[in-house]
Coordinates of C-alpha atoms in Angstrom, one line a residue:
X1 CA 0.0 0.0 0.0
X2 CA 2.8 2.5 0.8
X3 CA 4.5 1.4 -2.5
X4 CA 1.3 2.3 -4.4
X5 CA 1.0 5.6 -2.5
X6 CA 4.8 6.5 -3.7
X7 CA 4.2 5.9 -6.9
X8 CA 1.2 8.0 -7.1
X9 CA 2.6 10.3 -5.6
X10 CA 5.8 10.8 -8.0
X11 CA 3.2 10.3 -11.2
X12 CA 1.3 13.3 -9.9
X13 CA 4.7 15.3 -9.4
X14 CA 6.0 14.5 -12.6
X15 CA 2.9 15.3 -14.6
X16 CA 3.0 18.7 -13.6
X17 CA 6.9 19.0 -13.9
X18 CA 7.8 21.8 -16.3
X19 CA 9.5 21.3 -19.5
X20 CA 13.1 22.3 -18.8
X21 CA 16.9 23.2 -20.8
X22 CA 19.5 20.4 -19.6
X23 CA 21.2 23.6 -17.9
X24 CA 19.0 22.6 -14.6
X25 CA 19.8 19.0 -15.1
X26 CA 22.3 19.2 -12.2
X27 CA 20.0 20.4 -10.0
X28 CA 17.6 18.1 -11.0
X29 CA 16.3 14.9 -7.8
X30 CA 16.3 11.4 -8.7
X31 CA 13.2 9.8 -8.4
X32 CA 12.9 6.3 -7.6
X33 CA 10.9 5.1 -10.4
X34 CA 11.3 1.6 -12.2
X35 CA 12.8 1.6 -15.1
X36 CA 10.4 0.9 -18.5
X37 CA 12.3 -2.1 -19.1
X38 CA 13.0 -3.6 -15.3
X39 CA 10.8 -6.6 -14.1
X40 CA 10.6 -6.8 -10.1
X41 CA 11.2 -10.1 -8.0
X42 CA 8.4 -9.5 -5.2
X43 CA 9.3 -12.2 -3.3
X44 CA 13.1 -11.0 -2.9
X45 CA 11.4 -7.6 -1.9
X46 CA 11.0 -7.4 1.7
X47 CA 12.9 -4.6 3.6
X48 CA 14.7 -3.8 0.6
X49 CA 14.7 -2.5 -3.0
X50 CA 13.2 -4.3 -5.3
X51 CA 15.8 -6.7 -7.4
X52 CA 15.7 -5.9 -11.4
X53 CA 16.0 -8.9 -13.4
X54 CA 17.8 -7.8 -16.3
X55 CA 20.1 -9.0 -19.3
X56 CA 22.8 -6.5 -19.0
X57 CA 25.5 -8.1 -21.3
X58 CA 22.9 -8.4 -24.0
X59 CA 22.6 -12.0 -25.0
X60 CA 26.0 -12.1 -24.7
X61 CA 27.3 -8.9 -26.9
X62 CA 28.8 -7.5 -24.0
X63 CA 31.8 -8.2 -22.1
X64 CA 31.7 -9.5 -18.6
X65 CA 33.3 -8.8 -15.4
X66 CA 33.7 -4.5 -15.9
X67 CA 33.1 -2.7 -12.8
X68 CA 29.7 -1.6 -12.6
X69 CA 30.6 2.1 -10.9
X70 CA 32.9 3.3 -13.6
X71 CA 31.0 2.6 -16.1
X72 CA 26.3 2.8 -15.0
X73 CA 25.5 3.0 -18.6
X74 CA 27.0 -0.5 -19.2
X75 CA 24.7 -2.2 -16.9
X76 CA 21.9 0.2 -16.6
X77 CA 21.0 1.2 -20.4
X78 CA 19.3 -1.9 -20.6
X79 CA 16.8 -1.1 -18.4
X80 CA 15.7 1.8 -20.0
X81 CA 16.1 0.7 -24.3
X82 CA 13.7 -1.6 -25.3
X83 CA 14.9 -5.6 -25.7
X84 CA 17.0 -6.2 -28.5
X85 CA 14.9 -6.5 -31.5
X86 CA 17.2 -9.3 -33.1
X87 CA 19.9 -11.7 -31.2
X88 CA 23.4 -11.2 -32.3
X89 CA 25.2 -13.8 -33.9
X90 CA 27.4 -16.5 -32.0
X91 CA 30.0 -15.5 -34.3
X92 CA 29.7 -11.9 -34.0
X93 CA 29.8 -12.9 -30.0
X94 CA 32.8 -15.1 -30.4
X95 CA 34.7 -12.3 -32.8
X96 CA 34.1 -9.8 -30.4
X97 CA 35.7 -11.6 -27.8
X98 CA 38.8 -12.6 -29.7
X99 CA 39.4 -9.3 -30.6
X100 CA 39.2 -8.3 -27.1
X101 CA 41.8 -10.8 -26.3
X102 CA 44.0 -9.4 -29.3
X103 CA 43.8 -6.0 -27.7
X104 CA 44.7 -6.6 -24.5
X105 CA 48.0 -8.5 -26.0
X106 CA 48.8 -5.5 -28.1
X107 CA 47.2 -2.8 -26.2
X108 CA 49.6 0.5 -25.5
X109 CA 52.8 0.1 -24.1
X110 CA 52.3 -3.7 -23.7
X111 CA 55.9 -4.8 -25.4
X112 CA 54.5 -5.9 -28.6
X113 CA 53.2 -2.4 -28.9
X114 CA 56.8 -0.7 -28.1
X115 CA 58.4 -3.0 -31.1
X116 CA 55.5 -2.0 -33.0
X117 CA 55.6 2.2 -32.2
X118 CA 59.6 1.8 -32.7
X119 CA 58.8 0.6 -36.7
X120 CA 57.7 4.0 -37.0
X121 CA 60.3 5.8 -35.6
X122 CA 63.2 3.8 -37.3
X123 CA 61.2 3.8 -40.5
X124 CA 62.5 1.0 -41.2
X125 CA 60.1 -1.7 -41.6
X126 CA 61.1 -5.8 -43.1
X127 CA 57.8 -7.0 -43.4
X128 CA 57.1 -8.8 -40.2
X129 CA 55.4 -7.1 -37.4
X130 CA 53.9 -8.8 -34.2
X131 CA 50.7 -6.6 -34.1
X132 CA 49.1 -5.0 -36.5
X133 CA 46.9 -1.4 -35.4
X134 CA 44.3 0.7 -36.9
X135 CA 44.7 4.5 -35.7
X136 CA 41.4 6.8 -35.8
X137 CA 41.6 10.2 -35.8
X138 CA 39.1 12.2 -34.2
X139 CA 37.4 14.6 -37.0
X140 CA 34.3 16.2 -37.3
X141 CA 31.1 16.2 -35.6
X142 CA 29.9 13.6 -32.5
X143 CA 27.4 12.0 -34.9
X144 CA 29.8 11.4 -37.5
X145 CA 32.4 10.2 -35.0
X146 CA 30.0 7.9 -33.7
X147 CA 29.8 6.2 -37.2
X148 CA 33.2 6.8 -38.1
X149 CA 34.3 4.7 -35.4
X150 CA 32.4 2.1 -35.5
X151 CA 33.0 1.7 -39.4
X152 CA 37.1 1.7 -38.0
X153 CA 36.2 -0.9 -35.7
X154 CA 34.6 -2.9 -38.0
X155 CA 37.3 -2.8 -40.5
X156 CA 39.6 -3.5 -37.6
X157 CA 38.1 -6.9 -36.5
X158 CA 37.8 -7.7 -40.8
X159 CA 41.6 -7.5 -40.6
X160 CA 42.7 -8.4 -37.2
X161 CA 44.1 -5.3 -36.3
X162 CA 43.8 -3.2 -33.2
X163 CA 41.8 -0.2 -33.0
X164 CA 43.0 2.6 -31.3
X165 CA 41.4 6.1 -30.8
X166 CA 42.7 9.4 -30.8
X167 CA 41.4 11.3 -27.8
X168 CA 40.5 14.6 -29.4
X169 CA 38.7 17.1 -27.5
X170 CA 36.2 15.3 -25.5
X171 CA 36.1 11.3 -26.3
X172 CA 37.5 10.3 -23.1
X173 CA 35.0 12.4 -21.3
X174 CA 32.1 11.0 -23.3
X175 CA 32.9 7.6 -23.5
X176 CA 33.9 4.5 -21.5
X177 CA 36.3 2.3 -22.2
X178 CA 34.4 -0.9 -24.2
X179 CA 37.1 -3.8 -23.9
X180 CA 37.9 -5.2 -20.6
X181 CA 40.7 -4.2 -18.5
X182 CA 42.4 -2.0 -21.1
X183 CA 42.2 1.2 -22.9
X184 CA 41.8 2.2 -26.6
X185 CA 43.1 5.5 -26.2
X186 CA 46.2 6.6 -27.9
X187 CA 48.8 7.3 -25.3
X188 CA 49.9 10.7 -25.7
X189 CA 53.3 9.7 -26.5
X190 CA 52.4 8.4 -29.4
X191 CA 54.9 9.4 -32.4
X192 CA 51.9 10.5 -35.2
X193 CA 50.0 12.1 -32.5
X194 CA 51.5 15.3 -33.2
X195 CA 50.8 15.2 -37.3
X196 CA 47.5 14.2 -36.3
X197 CA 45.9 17.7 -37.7
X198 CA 48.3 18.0 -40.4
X199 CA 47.2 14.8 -42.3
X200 CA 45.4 15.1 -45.7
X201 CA 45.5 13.8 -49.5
X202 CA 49.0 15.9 -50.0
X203 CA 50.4 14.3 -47.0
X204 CA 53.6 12.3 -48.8
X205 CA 52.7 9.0 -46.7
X206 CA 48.5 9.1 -48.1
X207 CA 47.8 6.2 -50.1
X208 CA 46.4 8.3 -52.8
X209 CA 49.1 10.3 -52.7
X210 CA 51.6 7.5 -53.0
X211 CA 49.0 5.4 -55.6
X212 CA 49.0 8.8 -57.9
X213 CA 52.1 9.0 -57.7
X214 CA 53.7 6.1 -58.3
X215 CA 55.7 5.3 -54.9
X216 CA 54.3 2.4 -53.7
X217 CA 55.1 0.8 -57.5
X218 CA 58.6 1.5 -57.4
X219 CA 60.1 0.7 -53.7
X220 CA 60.6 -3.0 -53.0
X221 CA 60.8 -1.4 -49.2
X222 CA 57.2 -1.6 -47.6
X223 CA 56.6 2.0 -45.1
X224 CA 55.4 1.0 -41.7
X225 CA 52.6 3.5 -41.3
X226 CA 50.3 4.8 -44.3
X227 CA 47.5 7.8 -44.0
X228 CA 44.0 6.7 -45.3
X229 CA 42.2 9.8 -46.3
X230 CA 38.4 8.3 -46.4
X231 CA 36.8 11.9 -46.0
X232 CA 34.1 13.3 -48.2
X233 CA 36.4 15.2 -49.9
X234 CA 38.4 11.9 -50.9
X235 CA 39.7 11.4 -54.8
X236 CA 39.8 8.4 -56.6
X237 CA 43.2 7.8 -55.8
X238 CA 41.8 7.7 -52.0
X239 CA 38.8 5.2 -53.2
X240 CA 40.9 2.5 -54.3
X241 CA 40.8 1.7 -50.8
X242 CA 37.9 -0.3 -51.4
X243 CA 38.9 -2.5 -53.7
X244 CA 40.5 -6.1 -53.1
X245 CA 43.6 -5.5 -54.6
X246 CA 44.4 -2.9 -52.5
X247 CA 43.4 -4.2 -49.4
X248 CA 45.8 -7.2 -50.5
X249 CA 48.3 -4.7 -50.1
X250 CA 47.5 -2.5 -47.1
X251 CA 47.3 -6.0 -45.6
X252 CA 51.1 -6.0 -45.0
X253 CA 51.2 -2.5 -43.2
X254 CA 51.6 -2.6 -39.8
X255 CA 49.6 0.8 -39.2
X256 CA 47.1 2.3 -41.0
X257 CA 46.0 5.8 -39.7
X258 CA 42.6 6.7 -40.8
X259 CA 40.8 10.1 -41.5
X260 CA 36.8 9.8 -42.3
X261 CA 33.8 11.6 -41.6
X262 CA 31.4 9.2 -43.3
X263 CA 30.0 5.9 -42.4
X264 CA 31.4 3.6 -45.0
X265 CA 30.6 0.4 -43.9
X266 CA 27.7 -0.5 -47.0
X267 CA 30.8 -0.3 -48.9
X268 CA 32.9 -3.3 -46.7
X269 CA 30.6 -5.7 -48.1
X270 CA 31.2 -4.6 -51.5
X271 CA 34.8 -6.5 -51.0
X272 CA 34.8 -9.9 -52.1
X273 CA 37.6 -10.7 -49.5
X274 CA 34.8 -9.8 -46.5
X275 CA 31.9 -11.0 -48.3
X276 CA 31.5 -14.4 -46.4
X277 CA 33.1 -13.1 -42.9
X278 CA 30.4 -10.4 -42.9
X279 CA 27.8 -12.7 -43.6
X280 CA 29.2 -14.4 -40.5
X281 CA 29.2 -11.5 -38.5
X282 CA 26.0 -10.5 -39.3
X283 CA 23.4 -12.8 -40.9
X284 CA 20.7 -9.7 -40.5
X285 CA 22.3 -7.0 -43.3
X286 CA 21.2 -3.8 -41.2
X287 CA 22.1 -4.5 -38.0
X288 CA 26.1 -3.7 -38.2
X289 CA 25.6 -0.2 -36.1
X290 CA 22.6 -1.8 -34.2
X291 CA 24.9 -4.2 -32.5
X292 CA 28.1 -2.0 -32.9
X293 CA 26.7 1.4 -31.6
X294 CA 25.8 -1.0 -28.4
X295 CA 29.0 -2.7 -27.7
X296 CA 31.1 0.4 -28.2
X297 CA 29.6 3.5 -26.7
X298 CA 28.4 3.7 -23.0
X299 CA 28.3 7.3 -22.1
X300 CA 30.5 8.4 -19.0
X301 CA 28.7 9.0 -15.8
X302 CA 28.5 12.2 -16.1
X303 CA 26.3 12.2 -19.8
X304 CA 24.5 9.2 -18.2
X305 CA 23.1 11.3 -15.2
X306 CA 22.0 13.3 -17.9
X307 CA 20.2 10.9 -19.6
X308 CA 18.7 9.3 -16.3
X309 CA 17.3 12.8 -14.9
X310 CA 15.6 14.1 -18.0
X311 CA 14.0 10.9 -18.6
X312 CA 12.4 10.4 -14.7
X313 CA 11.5 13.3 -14.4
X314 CA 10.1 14.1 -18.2
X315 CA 9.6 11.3 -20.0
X316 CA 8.9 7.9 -17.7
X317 CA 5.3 8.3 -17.1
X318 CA 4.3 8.8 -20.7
X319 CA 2.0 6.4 -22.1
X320 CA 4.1 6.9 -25.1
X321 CA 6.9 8.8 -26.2
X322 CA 7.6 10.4 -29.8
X323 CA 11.2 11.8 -30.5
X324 CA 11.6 14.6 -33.3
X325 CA 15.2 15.0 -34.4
X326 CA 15.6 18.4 -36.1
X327 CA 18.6 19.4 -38.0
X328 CA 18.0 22.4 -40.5
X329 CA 21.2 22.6 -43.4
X330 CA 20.5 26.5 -42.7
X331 CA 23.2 29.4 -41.8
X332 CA 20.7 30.5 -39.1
X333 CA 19.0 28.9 -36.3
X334 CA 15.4 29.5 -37.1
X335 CA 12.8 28.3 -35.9
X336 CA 12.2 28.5 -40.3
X337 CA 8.1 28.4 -41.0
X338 CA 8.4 25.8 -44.0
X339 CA 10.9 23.6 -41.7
X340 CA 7.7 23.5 -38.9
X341 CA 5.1 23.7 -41.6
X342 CA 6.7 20.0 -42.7
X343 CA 6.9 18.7 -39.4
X344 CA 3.3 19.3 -38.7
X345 CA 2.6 17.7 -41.8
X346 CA 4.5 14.8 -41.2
X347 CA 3.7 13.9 -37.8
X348 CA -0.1 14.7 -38.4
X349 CA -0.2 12.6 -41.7
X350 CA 1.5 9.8 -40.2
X351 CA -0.8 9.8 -37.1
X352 CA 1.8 10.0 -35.2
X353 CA 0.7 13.0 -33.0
X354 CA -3.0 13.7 -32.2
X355 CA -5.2 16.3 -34.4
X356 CA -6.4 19.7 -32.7
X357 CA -9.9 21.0 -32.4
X358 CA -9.6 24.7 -33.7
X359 CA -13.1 25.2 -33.7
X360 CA -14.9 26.9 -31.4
X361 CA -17.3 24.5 -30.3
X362 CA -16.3 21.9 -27.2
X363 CA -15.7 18.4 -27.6
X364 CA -17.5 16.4 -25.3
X365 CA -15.1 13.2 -24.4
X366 CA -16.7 9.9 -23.1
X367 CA -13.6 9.2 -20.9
X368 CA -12.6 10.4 -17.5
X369 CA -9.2 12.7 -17.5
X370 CA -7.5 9.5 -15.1
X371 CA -8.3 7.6 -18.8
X372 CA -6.9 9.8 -21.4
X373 CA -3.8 8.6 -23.0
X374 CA -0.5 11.1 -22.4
X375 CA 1.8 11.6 -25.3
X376 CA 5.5 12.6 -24.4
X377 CA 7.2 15.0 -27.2
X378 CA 11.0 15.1 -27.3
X379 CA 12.2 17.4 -29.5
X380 CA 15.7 18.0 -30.5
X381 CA 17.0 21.3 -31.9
X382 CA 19.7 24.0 -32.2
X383 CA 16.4 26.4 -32.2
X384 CA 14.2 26.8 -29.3
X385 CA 11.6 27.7 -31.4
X386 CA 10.0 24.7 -33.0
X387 CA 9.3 23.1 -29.6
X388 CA 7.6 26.2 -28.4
X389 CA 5.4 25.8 -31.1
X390 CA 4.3 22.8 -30.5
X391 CA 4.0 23.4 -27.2
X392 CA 1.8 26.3 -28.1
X393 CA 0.0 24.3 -30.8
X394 CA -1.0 21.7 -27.8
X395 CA -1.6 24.4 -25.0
X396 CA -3.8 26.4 -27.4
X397 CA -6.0 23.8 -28.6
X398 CA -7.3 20.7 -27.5
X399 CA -6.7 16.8 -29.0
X400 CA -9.6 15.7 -31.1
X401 CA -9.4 12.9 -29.2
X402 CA -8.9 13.5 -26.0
X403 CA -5.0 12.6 -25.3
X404 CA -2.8 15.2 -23.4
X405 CA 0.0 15.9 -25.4
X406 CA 3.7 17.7 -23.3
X407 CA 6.1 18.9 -25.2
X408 CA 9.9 19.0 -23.8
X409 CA 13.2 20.2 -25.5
X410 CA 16.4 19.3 -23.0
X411 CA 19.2 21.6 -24.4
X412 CA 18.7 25.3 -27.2
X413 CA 22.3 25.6 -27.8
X414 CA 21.4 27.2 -30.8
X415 CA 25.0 26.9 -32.6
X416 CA 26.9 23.4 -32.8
X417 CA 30.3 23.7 -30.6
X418 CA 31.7 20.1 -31.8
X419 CA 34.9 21.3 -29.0
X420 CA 33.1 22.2 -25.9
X421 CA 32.9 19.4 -23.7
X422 CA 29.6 20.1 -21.9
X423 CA 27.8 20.7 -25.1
X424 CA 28.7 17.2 -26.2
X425 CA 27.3 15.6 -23.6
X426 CA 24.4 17.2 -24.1
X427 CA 24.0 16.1 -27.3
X428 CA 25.1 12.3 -26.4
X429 CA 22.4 12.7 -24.0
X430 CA 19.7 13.4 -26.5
X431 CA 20.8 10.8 -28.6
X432 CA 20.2 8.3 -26.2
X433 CA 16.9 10.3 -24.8
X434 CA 15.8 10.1 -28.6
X435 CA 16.8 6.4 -28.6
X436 CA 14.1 5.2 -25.8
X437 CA 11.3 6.9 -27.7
X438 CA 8.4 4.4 -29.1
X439 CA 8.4 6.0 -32.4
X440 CA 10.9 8.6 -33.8
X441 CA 11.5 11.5 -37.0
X442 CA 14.4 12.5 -38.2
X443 CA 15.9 15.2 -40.3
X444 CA 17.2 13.7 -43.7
X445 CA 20.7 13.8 -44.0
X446 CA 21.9 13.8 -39.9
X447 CA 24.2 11.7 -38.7
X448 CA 23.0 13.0 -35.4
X449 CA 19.7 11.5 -36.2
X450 CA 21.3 8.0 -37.8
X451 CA 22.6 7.3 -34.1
X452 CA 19.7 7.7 -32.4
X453 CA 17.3 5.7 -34.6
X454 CA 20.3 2.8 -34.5
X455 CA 20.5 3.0 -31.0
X456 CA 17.0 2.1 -30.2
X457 CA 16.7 0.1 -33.0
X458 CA 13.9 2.1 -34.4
X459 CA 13.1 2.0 -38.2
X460 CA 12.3 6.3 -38.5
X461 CA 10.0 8.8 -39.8
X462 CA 11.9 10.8 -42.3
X463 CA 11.8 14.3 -43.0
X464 CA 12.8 14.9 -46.6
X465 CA 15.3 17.8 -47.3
X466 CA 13.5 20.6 -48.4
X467 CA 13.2 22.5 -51.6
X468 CA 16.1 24.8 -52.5
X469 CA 13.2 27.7 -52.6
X470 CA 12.7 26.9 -48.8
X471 CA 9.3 25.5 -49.2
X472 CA 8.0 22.7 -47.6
X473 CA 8.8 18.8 -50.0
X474 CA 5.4 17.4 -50.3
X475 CA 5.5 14.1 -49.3
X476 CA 7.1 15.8 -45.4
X477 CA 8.4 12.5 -44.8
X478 CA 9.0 8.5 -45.7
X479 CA 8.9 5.8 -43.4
X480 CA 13.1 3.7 -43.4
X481 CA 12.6 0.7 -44.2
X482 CA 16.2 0.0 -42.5
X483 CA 18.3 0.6 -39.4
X484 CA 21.8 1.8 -41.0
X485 CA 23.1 5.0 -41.7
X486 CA 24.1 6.5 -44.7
X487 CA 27.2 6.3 -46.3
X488 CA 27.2 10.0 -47.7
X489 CA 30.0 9.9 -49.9
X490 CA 30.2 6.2 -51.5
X491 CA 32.9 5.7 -54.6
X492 CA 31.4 4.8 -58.0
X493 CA 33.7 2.5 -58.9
X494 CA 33.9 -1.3 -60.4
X495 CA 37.2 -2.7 -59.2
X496 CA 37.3 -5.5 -61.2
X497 CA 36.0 -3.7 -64.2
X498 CA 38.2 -0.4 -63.7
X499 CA 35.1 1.9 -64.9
X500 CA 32.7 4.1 -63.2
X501 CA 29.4 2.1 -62.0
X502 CA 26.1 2.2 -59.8
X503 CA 27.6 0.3 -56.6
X504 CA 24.2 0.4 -55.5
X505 CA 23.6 -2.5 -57.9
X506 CA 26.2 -4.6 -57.2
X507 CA 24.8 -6.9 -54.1
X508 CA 21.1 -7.1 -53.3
X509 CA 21.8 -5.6 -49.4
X510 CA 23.5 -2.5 -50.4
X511 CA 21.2 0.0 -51.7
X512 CA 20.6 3.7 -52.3
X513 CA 19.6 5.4 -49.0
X514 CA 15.7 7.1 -48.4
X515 CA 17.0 10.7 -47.8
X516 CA 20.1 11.0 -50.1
X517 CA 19.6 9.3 -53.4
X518 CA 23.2 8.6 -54.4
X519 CA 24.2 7.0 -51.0
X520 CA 24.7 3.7 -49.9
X521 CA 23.1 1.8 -47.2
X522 CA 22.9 -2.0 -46.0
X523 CA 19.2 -3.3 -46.0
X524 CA 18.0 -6.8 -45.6
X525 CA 17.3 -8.6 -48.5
X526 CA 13.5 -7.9 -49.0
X527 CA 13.8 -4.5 -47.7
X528 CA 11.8 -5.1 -44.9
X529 CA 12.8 -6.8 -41.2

């Protein structure tokens, strides 16, 4: 009876609970409200808190045996993201812990790394190394970090190398380590570290560079370290990177340092060489940054309290929750009228938000207020001012139908500031916040929205880009029919045929995207899961 009167309680506190910036999140009290995912053991009850049954290593994705306090995200996430929607492989399972293995034998100054880091400075290099690494650099936004990454990773565990990660600005204070009792970090004594910034398709050791001109061709000596430029602004010199051949070569290189801001995974299983280990790794196409996104990023504490506040005290006691990603290609931040125009359209066309009586006569309900369904809105946005609009919209007018409808927007940072710690974690936060929604839209084109929608394993709403005359694209929106992100910036290149083609026609799982026509994207094989 107490229990029931608690919870009462805390519903009644957090219905009236107004919508707030993540500014206050600090201040904000932890309420002790089950997570939407937990499952209570009564009889273990008693004097105590109630024991949550939960899968925290994910049918076996994740590692065991990580403390729980350095990293609450690990074990807690589950509790709050819906089940997995598919199982991952036993392969992908018994890959994943291999490589872990791998790394901890080759992980920083382990001795196999010091013979390894001297290759570079001696320059010298025979051909026989005992580990072999693959060196992100942090570049460009979170989102396409995020998806940079794990395409590194991937292409790391394809060719038994070891990842490591360049710090940056902030990726040690947004994420936790994901392998077991070691660290992917570069140490800052690394000898490249400094060059880091300075690396681009000119740079003398880029394999583009050294493909265009001729070096590789003519030196029976192998280099120990080559630059992959894989950003958008790649050539076709860069490309060849894709191709079988080539990856024959780069094969025999003990470090690759990589430079991307796209998601070029769809492109991996273009390469004969991965076809069948792929297939392996993942017998459902689209789930590569389903599965990756959730072995590899746990937010730090400090973005996780972030995540956990908003959502008690905002979201938890919805009867269900709609996320709106909105990212406008604009100089300005808006709030732009044919940008809110579509999103009305969308989400009212789709019945995905309730329609308002405007008129001036009453409705007359057949339900009791205690019976009326509650709709949570999360809305993501440089611009404060699409959410106040809807929150006008809802304040203004009543639902057709009854349902009370709260609109709530954690962060208006208004520009991005991809170098500034805190607003990182912000928008980590509302990745993840966007991630636990029941049904989600997103902003064609964003990277930011691509994680989220992976994440939760939710198949979005799209809004199209709009019209170069700033009007409003007419359908507002598509439903994905897959998962994956887009690879923006795919080559259009046969490798065995030398000639320009549609890669998009190659293999029956690698398609053009829903929101940019010429990109790539894995899908399963009847386009539907």
């Amino acid at each position: 009876m107490v229990l029931t009167v608690l919870l009462t309680t805390v519903s009644v506190i957090l219905r009236v609970l107004p919508s707030d910036s993540l500014k206050n999140l600090g201040k904000a009290k932890l309420f002790d409200v089950k997570p939407p995912n937990a499952t209570v053991n009564y009889e273990e009850y008693g004097r105590h808190q109630p024991v949550v049954q939960k899968d925290e290593l994910l049918d076996g994705l994740l590692p065991s045996g990580i403390d729980e306090k350095s990293c609450l995200s690990r074990h807690e996430s589950v509790l709050y993201h819906k089940e997995l929607r598919y199982k991952p492989s036993s392969y992908l399972i018994s890959r994943l812990r291999n490589y872990e293995a791998l790394h901890k034998q080759c992980e920083p100054h382990t001795e196999l790394y010091n013979r390894s880091v001297e290759l570079i400075k001696s320059g010298q290099y025979n051909g026989s190394a005992d580990c072999s690494y693959l060196v992100w650099i942090s570049y460009s936004g979170l989102g396409n970090r995020m998806l940079t990454l794990a395409s590194g990773f991937l292409y790391a565990l394809l060719t038994n190398r070891v990842l490591l990660v360049d710090p940056g600005f902030n990726m040690a204070g947004l994420f936790c380590e994901p392998f077991p009792g070691v660290s992917w970090l570069i140490p800052p004594d690394f000898p490249l570290i400094n060059q880091f910034s300075t690396f681009n398709q000119k740079s003398p050791h880029s394999y583009g560079y050294m493909v265009k001109n001729d070096i590789i061709g003519n030196s029976s000596i192998l280099p120990p370290f080559i630059y992959l430029h894989l950003a958008h602004d790649y050539d076709d010199q860069d490309k060849l990177f894709f191709c079988d051949q080539e990856q024959s070569f780069l094969q025999k290189i003990p470090w690759l340092v990589m430079k991307t801001d796209n998601y070029f995974v769809p492109s991996l299983f273009l390469i004969p060489t991965f076809e069948q280990e792929l297939g392996n790794l993942f017998p459902e196409k689209e789930t590569v940054f389903y599965f990756l996104s959730r072995y590899l990023f746990h937010p730090t504490n400090s973005v996780w309290g972030l995540v956990k506040r908003y959502y008690q005290a905002y979201l938890a006691q919805a009867d269900e929750k709609l996320g709106i990603q909105i990212r406008v290609l604009e100089t300005g931040t808006g709030p732009y009228k044919y940008v809110l125009d579509q999103i009305i359209n969308c989400t009212m066309t789709e019945n995905l938000l309730p329609q308002i009586n405007q008129s001036s006569e009453p409705i007359i309900l057949n339900q009791s207020t205690k019976q009326r369904k509650t709709i949570a809105v999360l809305i993501t946005s440089l611009s404060p001012g699409y959410s106040e609009e809807f929150r006008k919209m809802y304040w203004e007018n009543p639902t057709v139908t009854g349902e009370i409808v709260s609109v709530y927007q954690p962060s208006q940072e208004e520009h991005q500031h991809s170098e500034n710690l805190l607003h990182e974690r912000k928008a980590l936060a509302e990745m993840y916040l966007l991630s636990l929604s029941d049904k989600l839209v997103t902003s064609g084109w964003s990277t930011f929205g691509y994680v989220a929608q992976s994440l939760g394993g939710l198949k979005p709403w799209i809004l199209y880009k709009p019209d170069q005359n700033r009007t409003a694209p007419n359908p507002p929106c598509g439903k994905a029919t897959s998962l994956e992100p887009c690879f923006h910036a795919p080559p259009y290149y046969d490798c065995k045929k030398k000639t320009a083609t549609d890669t998009s026609k190659i293999v029956p799982h690698v398609r053009h995207c829903e929101d940019v026509s010429w990109g790539l994207k894995l899908f399963d094989q009847n386009g539907e899961l």
